[in-house]
Every structure is written in structure tokens, then in C-alpha cells.
Tab-separated table of C-alpha atoms in Angstrom:
chain	number	residue	atom	x	y	z
A	1	MET	CA	-4.492	-11.775	24.129
A	2	SER	CA	-3.504	-14.866	25.923
A	3	GLU	CA	-1.946	-17.409	23.674
A	4	ALA	CA	-2.322	-20.045	26.478
A	5	THR	CA	-5.927	-19.472	26.737
A	6	VAL	CA	-6.604	-20.096	22.912
A	7	ARG	CA	-4.336	-23.054	22.982
A	8	GLU	CA	-6.271	-24.633	25.875
A	9	ALA	CA	-9.441	-23.910	24.042
A	10	LEU	CA	-8.132	-25.633	20.990
A	11	GLU	CA	-6.971	-28.688	22.985
A	12	ALA	CA	-10.370	-28.996	24.666
A	13	VAL	CA	-12.176	-28.869	21.357
A	14	GLU	CA	-9.829	-31.332	19.586
A	15	ALA	CA	-10.344	-33.836	22.776
A	16	GLY	CA	-14.154	-33.303	22.496
A	17	ARG	CA	-14.238	-31.919	26.038
A	18	PRO	CA	-17.156	-29.441	26.704
A	19	CYS	CA	-16.231	-25.851	27.254
A	20	ALA	CA	-17.214	-22.211	26.732
A	21	LEU	CA	-15.151	-19.122	25.841
A	22	ALA	CA	-16.191	-15.747	27.385
A	23	THR	CA	-14.454	-12.894	25.566
A	24	VAL	CA	-14.729	-9.107	26.695
A	25	VAL	CA	-16.064	-7.366	23.399
A	26	ALA	CA	-16.799	-3.872	24.686
A	27	THR	CA	-16.067	-1.731	27.831
A	28	ARG	CA	-17.107	1.523	29.307
A	29	GLY	CA	-15.353	3.334	32.055
A	30	SER	CA	-13.034	1.715	34.471
A	31	THR	CA	-12.975	-2.174	33.892
A	32	PRO	CA	-10.542	-4.850	35.305
A	33	GLN	CA	-9.815	-6.172	31.818
A	34	LYS	CA	-9.942	-4.671	28.441
A	35	VAL	CA	-11.419	-5.699	24.987
A	36	GLY	CA	-9.959	-9.128	24.017
A	37	ALA	CA	-9.653	-10.577	27.391
A	38	LYS	CA	-10.682	-14.185	27.580
A	39	LEU	CA	-11.909	-16.781	30.052
A	40	LEU	CA	-12.218	-20.443	29.171
A	41	VAL	CA	-14.495	-22.282	31.323
A	42	ARG	CA	-14.486	-26.031	31.160
A	43	ALA	CA	-17.385	-28.487	32.130
A	44	ASP	CA	-15.119	-30.258	34.620
A	45	GLY	CA	-14.912	-27.040	36.685
A	46	GLY	CA	-11.457	-25.772	35.344
A	47	ILE	CA	-10.756	-22.389	33.976
A	48	ALA	CA	-8.110	-20.742	31.905
A	49	GLY	CA	-7.544	-16.878	31.618
A	50	THR	CA	-9.413	-14.195	33.396
A	51	LEU	CA	-12.109	-11.504	33.119
A	52	GLY	CA	-10.724	-9.798	36.147
A	53	GLY	CA	-12.071	-11.957	38.929
A	54	GLY	CA	-14.640	-10.914	41.293
A	55	ALA	CA	-18.374	-11.152	41.113
A	56	VAL	CA	-18.641	-10.434	37.462
A	57	GLU	CA	-16.167	-13.255	36.774
A	58	ALA	CA	-18.087	-15.638	38.972
A	59	GLU	CA	-21.189	-14.700	37.039
A	60	ALA	CA	-19.665	-15.175	33.719
A	61	ILE	CA	-18.406	-18.567	34.828
A	62	ARG	CA	-22.000	-19.580	35.846
A	63	GLU	CA	-23.443	-18.203	32.435
A	64	ALA	CA	-20.786	-20.066	30.768
A	65	ARG	CA	-21.799	-23.277	32.301
A	66	GLU	CA	-25.485	-22.665	31.291
A	67	ALA	CA	-24.442	-21.927	27.722
A	68	MET	CA	-22.605	-25.465	27.585
A	69	ALA	CA	-25.731	-26.997	28.843
A	70	GLY	CA	-28.169	-25.242	26.459
A	71	GLY	CA	-25.575	-24.976	23.433
A	72	ALA	CA	-26.426	-21.307	22.495
A	73	ALA	CA	-24.077	-18.519	22.565
A	74	LEU	CA	-25.118	-15.402	24.501
A	75	ARG	CA	-24.259	-11.737	24.923
A	76	ARG	CA	-24.139	-10.323	28.563
A	77	GLU	CA	-23.550	-6.735	29.843
A	78	TYR	CA	-22.135	-6.535	33.429
A	79	ALA	CA	-22.087	-3.366	35.519
A	80	LEU	CA	-19.273	-3.266	37.669
A	81	ALA	CA	-20.562	-0.639	40.327
A	82	ASN	CA	-19.030	-1.379	43.877
A	83	GLU	CA	-16.984	-4.209	42.133
A	84	THR	CA	-13.217	-4.721	42.722
A	85	ASP	CA	-10.906	-7.009	40.504
A	86	GLU	CA	-8.830	-9.730	41.718
A	87	TRP	CA	-6.021	-7.384	42.655
A	88	GLY	CA	-8.359	-5.360	44.847
A	89	LEU	CA	-8.621	-2.304	42.473
A	90	ALA	CA	-11.988	-0.693	42.386
A	91	CYS	CA	-14.018	-0.686	39.195
A	92	GLY	CA	-17.035	1.408	38.167
A	93	GLY	CA	-17.436	0.630	34.522
A	94	THR	CA	-19.271	-1.955	32.457
A	95	MET	CA	-18.045	-4.801	30.455
A	96	VAL	CA	-19.811	-6.490	27.584
A	97	VAL	CA	-19.033	-10.272	27.466
A	98	PHE	CA	-19.842	-12.728	24.747
A	99	ILE	CA	-20.082	-16.308	25.874
A	100	ASP	CA	-19.781	-19.060	23.256
A	101	PRO	CA	-19.913	-22.808	24.149
A	102	LEU	CA	-17.273	-24.108	21.712
A	103	THR	CA	-18.137	-27.105	19.377
A	104	PRO	CA	-15.966	-28.757	16.687
A	105	GLU	CA	-16.946	-25.899	14.382
A	106	ALA	CA	-14.629	-23.771	16.381
A	107	ARG	CA	-11.569	-25.735	15.568
A	108	PRO	CA	-10.618	-24.043	12.431
A	109	TRP	CA	-10.519	-20.462	13.807
A	110	LEU	CA	-8.865	-21.654	17.053
A	111	THR	CA	-6.204	-23.463	14.953
A	112	ALA	CA	-5.529	-20.416	12.928
A	113	ALA	CA	-5.535	-17.988	15.978
A	114	ALA	CA	-3.101	-20.353	17.862
A	115	ALA	CA	-0.910	-20.629	14.794
A	116	ALA	CA	-0.806	-16.817	14.390
A	117	LEU	CA	0.119	-16.043	18.004
A	118	GLY	CA	2.744	-18.739	17.926
A	119	GLY	CA	4.419	-16.979	14.964
A	120	GLY	CA	2.469	-17.967	11.906
A	121	GLU	CA	0.362	-16.054	9.517
A	122	PRO	CA	-1.878	-13.260	11.022
A	123	VAL	CA	-5.453	-13.934	10.847
A	124	ALA	CA	-8.510	-11.763	11.805
A	125	VAL	CA	-11.667	-13.515	13.397
A	126	THR	CA	-15.205	-11.749	13.024
A	127	THR	CA	-18.047	-13.095	15.143
A	128	LEU	CA	-21.821	-12.315	15.150
A	129	ILE	CA	-22.434	-11.345	18.816
A	130	ASP	CA	-25.861	-9.753	18.654
A	131	GLY	CA	-28.813	-9.382	16.262
A	132	PRO	CA	-30.664	-11.787	13.699
A	133	GLY	CA	-28.741	-14.781	12.825
A	134	ARG	CA	-26.892	-17.534	14.516
A	135	LEU	CA	-24.879	-15.873	17.462
A	136	GLY	CA	-21.332	-17.250	17.256
A	137	ALA	CA	-21.169	-17.510	13.521
A	138	ARG	CA	-17.642	-16.642	12.322
A	139	LEU	CA	-15.743	-15.370	9.449
A	140	LEU	CA	-12.095	-16.027	9.226
A	141	ALA	CA	-9.894	-13.591	7.267
A	142	ARG	CA	-6.327	-14.042	6.112
A	143	ARG	CA	-4.483	-11.789	3.571
A	144	GLY	CA	-6.459	-12.245	0.235
A	145	ARG	CA	-8.897	-14.802	1.330
A	146	THR	CA	-11.737	-15.573	3.925
A	147	GLU	CA	-13.264	-18.803	5.308
A	148	GLY	CA	-16.708	-19.247	6.891
A	149	SER	CA	-19.694	-17.099	6.872
A	150	LEU	CA	-21.715	-14.754	9.210
A	151	GLY	CA	-25.044	-15.873	7.742
A	152	ALA	CA	-25.707	-13.114	5.229
A	153	PRO	CA	-23.979	-11.469	2.220
A	154	ALA	CA	-24.092	-8.070	3.688
A	155	LEU	CA	-22.553	-9.309	7.057
A	156	ASP	CA	-19.921	-11.275	5.174
A	157	ARG	CA	-18.968	-8.141	3.108
A	158	ALA	CA	-18.818	-6.148	6.381
A	159	GLY	CA	-16.816	-8.948	8.168
A	160	THR	CA	-14.217	-9.124	5.097
A	161	ASP	CA	-13.600	-5.365	5.489
A	162	LEU	CA	-13.315	-5.546	9.282
A	163	GLY	CA	-11.063	-8.421	8.854
A	164	ALA	CA	-8.697	-6.588	6.437
A	165	ARG	CA	-8.622	-3.572	8.837
A	166	LEU	CA	-7.566	-5.819	11.803
A	167	LEU	CA	-4.906	-7.653	9.790
A	168	GLU	CA	-3.141	-4.345	9.639
A	169	THR	CA	-3.781	-3.188	13.154
A	170	ASP	CA	-3.897	-6.456	15.320
A	171	GLY	CA	-6.526	-4.885	17.546
A	172	ALA	CA	-10.195	-5.472	18.043
A	173	GLU	CA	-13.332	-3.544	16.833
A	174	VAL	CA	-17.215	-3.794	16.931
A	175	VAL	CA	-19.370	-2.621	14.073
A	176	THR	CA	-23.234	-2.557	13.497
A	177	VAL	CA	-24.648	-3.764	10.217
A	178	GLU	CA	-28.183	-4.042	9.400
A	179	GLY	CA	-29.189	-4.511	12.902
A	180	ALA	CA	-26.450	-7.173	13.625
A	181	THR	CA	-23.445	-6.565	15.781
A	182	LEU	CA	-20.115	-7.942	14.764
A	183	TYR	CA	-16.924	-8.367	16.945
A	184	GLY	CA	-13.704	-8.582	15.236
A	185	GLU	CA	-10.383	-9.466	16.522
A	186	GLY	CA	-6.926	-9.689	15.067
A	187	PHE	CA	-4.402	-12.441	15.913
A	188	ALA	CA	-0.726	-11.923	15.178
A	189	PRO	CA	2.638	-13.196	16.276
A	190	ARG	CA	3.526	-12.233	19.883
A	191	PRO	CA	6.002	-9.347	19.823
A	192	ALA	CA	9.570	-10.653	19.836
A	193	LEU	CA	12.087	-9.903	22.680
A	194	ILE	CA	15.471	-10.403	21.165
A	195	LEU	CA	18.192	-10.870	23.414
A	196	ALA	CA	21.808	-10.250	22.072
A	197	GLY	CA	23.799	-11.923	24.826
A	198	ALA	CA	23.114	-15.196	26.711
A	199	GLY	CA	24.831	-14.319	29.928
A	200	HIS	CA	23.294	-13.913	33.575
A	201	VAL	CA	21.074	-10.732	32.258
A	202	GLY	CA	19.963	-12.477	29.267
A	203	LYS	CA	18.849	-15.532	31.110
A	204	ALA	CA	16.795	-13.500	33.642
A	205	LEU	CA	15.145	-11.624	30.658
A	206	ALA	CA	14.409	-14.710	28.911
A	207	GLY	CA	12.224	-16.103	31.707
A	208	LEU	CA	10.642	-12.922	32.526
A	209	GLY	CA	9.678	-12.052	28.836
A	210	ARG	CA	8.256	-15.679	28.567
A	211	PHE	CA	6.234	-15.051	31.496
A	212	LEU	CA	4.853	-11.840	30.054
A	213	GLY	CA	3.994	-13.228	26.602
A	214	PHE	CA	6.702	-12.135	24.462
A	215	ARG	CA	8.311	-14.262	21.825
A	216	VAL	CA	11.785	-14.853	23.103
A	217	VAL	CA	14.744	-15.080	20.829
A	218	VAL	CA	18.170	-15.648	22.400
A	219	ILE	CA	21.421	-14.849	20.201
A	220	ASP	CA	25.082	-15.615	21.251
A	221	ASP	CA	28.045	-16.779	19.307
A	222	ARG	CA	29.043	-19.255	22.130
A	223	PRO	CA	27.099	-22.568	21.551
A	224	GLU	CA	27.660	-23.629	25.324
A	225	TYR	CA	25.652	-20.607	26.122
A	226	ALA	CA	23.097	-20.370	23.399
A	227	SER	CA	21.580	-23.713	23.970
A	228	ARG	CA	18.174	-25.147	24.625
A	229	GLU	CA	19.502	-26.577	27.836
A	230	ARG	CA	20.345	-23.145	29.114
A	231	PHE	CA	17.258	-21.577	27.657
A	232	PRO	CA	14.234	-23.984	27.750
A	233	GLU	CA	11.856	-20.901	27.914
A	234	ALA	CA	13.102	-19.365	24.629
A	235	ASP	CA	11.188	-19.726	21.425
A	236	GLU	CA	14.437	-19.668	19.384
A	237	VAL	CA	17.958	-20.057	20.305
A	238	LEU	CA	20.606	-18.956	17.819
A	239	ALA	CA	24.062	-19.763	18.244
A	240	ARG	CA	25.630	-17.323	15.671
A	241	PRO	CA	27.512	-14.104	15.642
A	242	MET	CA	25.013	-11.510	17.149
A	243	GLY	CA	25.503	-8.787	14.437
A	244	GLU	CA	24.963	-11.418	11.543
A	245	ALA	CA	21.930	-13.019	13.334
A	246	LEU	CA	20.286	-9.616	14.038
A	247	ARG	CA	20.797	-8.553	10.405
A	248	GLY	CA	19.156	-11.804	9.171
A	249	TYR	CA	16.225	-11.956	11.661
A	250	PRO	CA	12.798	-10.893	10.687
A	251	VAL	CA	12.693	-7.964	13.259
A	252	THR	CA	9.403	-5.796	13.120
A	253	PRO	CA	8.876	-2.363	14.714
A	254	GLU	CA	7.054	-4.272	17.452
A	255	SER	CA	10.244	-6.067	18.349
A	256	ALA	CA	12.355	-5.103	21.352
A	257	ILE	CA	16.104	-5.885	21.148
A	258	VAL	CA	18.275	-5.912	24.351
A	259	VAL	CA	22.012	-6.003	23.730
A	260	ALA	CA	23.947	-7.490	26.664
A	261	ALA	CA	27.182	-9.074	25.290
A	262	ARG	CA	30.307	-9.946	27.166
A	263	ASN	CA	32.570	-7.148	26.039
A	264	GLN	CA	32.156	-3.701	24.770
A	265	ASP	CA	33.346	-4.632	21.159
A	266	LEU	CA	30.586	-7.237	20.763
A	267	ASP	CA	28.166	-4.603	22.478
A	268	TYR	CA	29.014	-2.166	19.761
A	269	GLU	CA	28.464	-4.855	16.914
A	270	ALA	CA	25.250	-6.003	18.115
A	271	ALA	CA	24.022	-2.457	18.895
A	272	ARG	CA	24.907	-1.334	15.315
A	273	ALA	CA	23.147	-4.144	13.727
A	274	ALA	CA	20.038	-3.711	16.025
A	275	LEU	CA	19.859	-0.074	15.109
A	276	GLU	CA	19.748	-1.170	11.283
A	277	THR	CA	16.539	-2.960	12.028
A	278	PRO	CA	13.109	-1.357	12.280
A	279	ALA	CA	12.885	-2.292	16.142
A	280	ARG	CA	11.301	0.799	17.935
A	281	TYR	CA	13.107	-0.507	21.088
A	282	VAL	CA	16.793	-1.089	21.098
A	283	GLY	CA	18.625	-1.155	24.589
A	284	LEU	CA	22.181	-1.607	25.763
A	285	VAL	CA	22.853	-3.083	29.110
A	286	GLY	CA	25.778	-1.303	30.920
A	287	ALA	CA	27.023	1.478	32.892
A	288	ARG	CA	26.734	5.322	31.777
A	289	ARG	CA	30.471	5.299	30.761
A	290	LYS	CA	29.910	2.376	28.592
A	291	ALA	CA	26.801	3.888	27.010
A	292	ILE	CA	28.708	7.069	26.181
A	293	GLN	CA	31.571	5.336	24.519
A	294	VAL	CA	29.385	3.067	22.553
A	295	THR	CA	27.097	5.860	21.350
A	296	GLU	CA	30.083	7.972	20.452
A	297	ARG	CA	31.539	5.268	18.268
A	298	LEU	CA	28.170	4.579	16.510
A	299	ALA	CA	27.769	8.143	15.744
A	300	ALA	CA	31.458	8.498	14.503
A	301	GLU	CA	30.985	5.440	12.250
A	302	GLY	CA	28.094	6.637	10.337
A	303	VAL	CA	24.795	5.482	12.239
A	304	PRO	CA	22.397	8.036	11.620
A	305	PRO	CA	22.162	10.546	14.536
A	306	GLU	CA	18.310	10.164	14.939
A	307	ARG	CA	18.810	6.345	15.297
A	308	VAL	CA	21.671	6.612	17.835
A	309	ARG	CA	19.565	8.954	19.912
A	310	GLU	CA	16.886	6.106	20.082
A	311	LEU	CA	19.293	3.670	21.711
A	312	ARG	CA	18.221	3.399	25.305
A	313	SER	CA	21.331	3.255	27.368
A	314	PRO	CA	21.737	2.885	30.281
A	315	ILE	CA	18.816	0.618	29.794
A	316	GLY	CA	15.658	0.302	31.822
A	317	LEU	CA	13.681	2.340	34.459
A	318	ASP	CA	15.533	3.773	37.392
A	319	LEU	CA	14.925	1.086	39.982
A	320	GLY	CA	18.135	0.721	41.750
A	321	ALA	CA	18.554	-2.593	40.077
A	322	ARG	CA	21.852	-4.566	41.070
A	323	THR	CA	21.086	-8.177	40.418
A	324	PRO	CA	20.409	-9.777	36.730
A	325	GLU	CA	16.847	-10.277	37.953
A	326	GLU	CA	16.262	-6.808	39.064
A	327	ILE	CA	17.802	-5.461	35.884
A	328	ALA	CA	15.343	-7.683	33.918
A	329	VAL	CA	12.670	-6.285	35.902
A	330	ALA	CA	13.803	-2.566	35.113
A	331	VAL	CA	14.326	-3.487	31.270
A	332	VAL	CA	10.952	-5.078	30.821
A	333	GLY	CA	9.196	-2.389	32.894
A	334	GLU	CA	10.700	0.177	30.298
A	335	ILE	CA	9.652	-1.909	27.319
A	336	LEU	CA	5.900	-2.228	28.692
A	337	MET	CA	5.917	1.563	29.402
A	338	LEU	CA	6.754	2.432	26.062
A	339	ARG	CA	4.452	-0.130	24.474
A	340	ARG	CA	1.436	1.234	26.382
A	341	GLY	CA	2.398	4.869	26.196
A	342	ALA	CA	2.566	5.060	29.744
A	343	ALA	CA	4.646	7.499	32.085
A	344	GLY	CA	6.349	5.116	34.255
A	345	ARG	CA	5.540	7.038	37.510
A	346	PRO	CA	4.208	5.901	40.763
A	347	MET	CA	0.484	5.108	40.681
A	348	ARG	CA	-0.416	6.004	44.038
A	349	LEU	CA	-2.783	8.836	44.665
A	350	ASP	CA	-1.371	12.360	45.210
A	351	GLU	CA	-1.516	12.844	48.986
A	352	ARG	CA	-2.840	16.307	48.266
A	353	ARG	CA	-5.860	14.869	46.723
A	354	SER	CA	-9.126	15.377	48.649
A	355	ASP	CA	-11.914	12.985	48.835
């Protein structure tokens, strides 16, 4: 889910500029984008986000402009036979897209979603996308309370239940209730990429992490390194001892911590503090010899064996990386591989495959 697209939609609504938001609400088979992908279409011809490019996106843009002119939301199903996405990948599935011309009524949910994605309170938004009632009606759920209405008590109850589930899973779901179809989507803070070390690798990781949508946090005990001037792309910069800062930071299981300190003692202190957090990904930059020495010391000084085994060091995918920028690609590639449950193998077709 693109924070930038949500923020652009909010800015357009606040400025009174006509726009429509197209959201993928369901897919079948191979599609260029998954559920939750968004495309903002502005009346001035500008767009933000993507549905994957190609003829389907062009058709969605055309219909979004018609929706802006007519003022009514609509649901469309696009078959992607013989379609390729903007990267040239062939698709053969179906995408269901909900196109909603945004009015001032959208401001509360867009504000809440943008705040959540930026690190605020998680929210879930349930939208009526098909069936009787006003398409585009929304129910906004926060922990313990809701705002808005889907137009009928039964739908509001279903939307409240759906919102409660999505607050826990940060996903998307479609349900059918009394002939109406509801689409719910959770909005939560972006996963944090916490960089313990503000050297060359940390600098490269900060830029790449920001580009990929992580909430970038930089920690270093040297104020001349941990500064806004050096890390303008970071969401937070903490000039504090790394171990202390990691122990005090609100790390979640979805956080990724990368340790790249300037010497092995600091590496050890930061790695130990990182392994005390619930972060599923903790990695240490360095050669195999350092990895062995640090892990042996962690084990000898009482860090639980199962947690020591979870330390990823040497860090990253084996790309033959040498420069800080190449190391950053290898590290973030490994983080994405684990987040998506992927294998990290080349994607080319097996040469033995017959057509």
C-alpha cells in the first residue's frame, strides 16, 4: 500500500481538486498488481500509483475520469487475457477494481489512513463496493470505536467485525452481507528498517529503504554521523548509544534491524540489544570471521541459542556485493525475500521446460 498515493489523494481533496481513486479489491489468476494496489487519477490528467500499466490501467483511467464527471462510484472487472504489465510480464487473470470519485467526505478516512501509514494509530476502512446502497459508503474502525456508516445496521455490524480483524492483520478482505459486497483494508505504520550504524552501508541502506517504503530509523552514537543533514531520507535519526536506543525503541516483529557499526565491540553490543527485541529480522554486516566471533560471544554471554541462530550474518543474499550500495541491495533483497516467503532463486524459466 503506497503511502505516497494516499497522501496525494488527501492533498487533492483538501485543495478541492477533482480526482478519483481506483483500488484493486479482488484478483483471480496472474495479475500485475495485487489487492490493495491504488491508482489516483486527477482531472488535470496527472496520476499517482499504478494498477500495473497496460490496457487495463488505461481503461481504468478513462473510467475514473467518467466517474469524476458523473459523481458516482463504480466497480469494474477486467480480464487480462493477452495483457502484459508495464514491466512486460504476461498476465492472464482478472482484476476487480473499485473506482471512487473522491469528495470532501473522503477526507476523514484519507487523513486517518495517511496518519496510520506514517506511524500513527492503525485503522481499517470498510467500503461498500457492490449491492444495494450508496457505493463508496465507508466505515472507519479504530481500536474500540468506529466512525461513519455503510448505510444499514447489518452492514455496519459486518463492517465493524471486518475492521476489527483487519486491525490485527493489516491486510485486505472482501465479504458479502445481505446482497452487499464490502471491501475492508487495514492501514498500519510502514515496517521499520532500523539501521544501527550511520556509516557508508547505513547511508546506502537508508536511501534504498526509503525508496521501497520502509520507515527508516538511523541510530549512531556519533552526532556528526547521526544527523538530519547526512540522512534527509530517514524518518528518525537518533544520536544515542546503539544498544540503549534499540532497547528503548518500539520494535515490532515486522521491524528489520541491520547492525553495521564501526567496530566489533559496538557490533556485539548492538546485535545483542537487537536480539532482545521481537524483530524477526536481525542482521550483522561483516565478513564470515566476524560473524563467527560475534555469534560465539553472544552464545557465551547468555543470549538464548535459538535467538543466536536467527542472527543473519554474514548478511544478505549472495550477489557478490562489494560496494556499500551493492551490499544494501543484497541486504534489502534478503529482507524482502523473508517478508514475502520467497525462495530468492532466479526467476527465469527452466531451460528444460517445453512449450
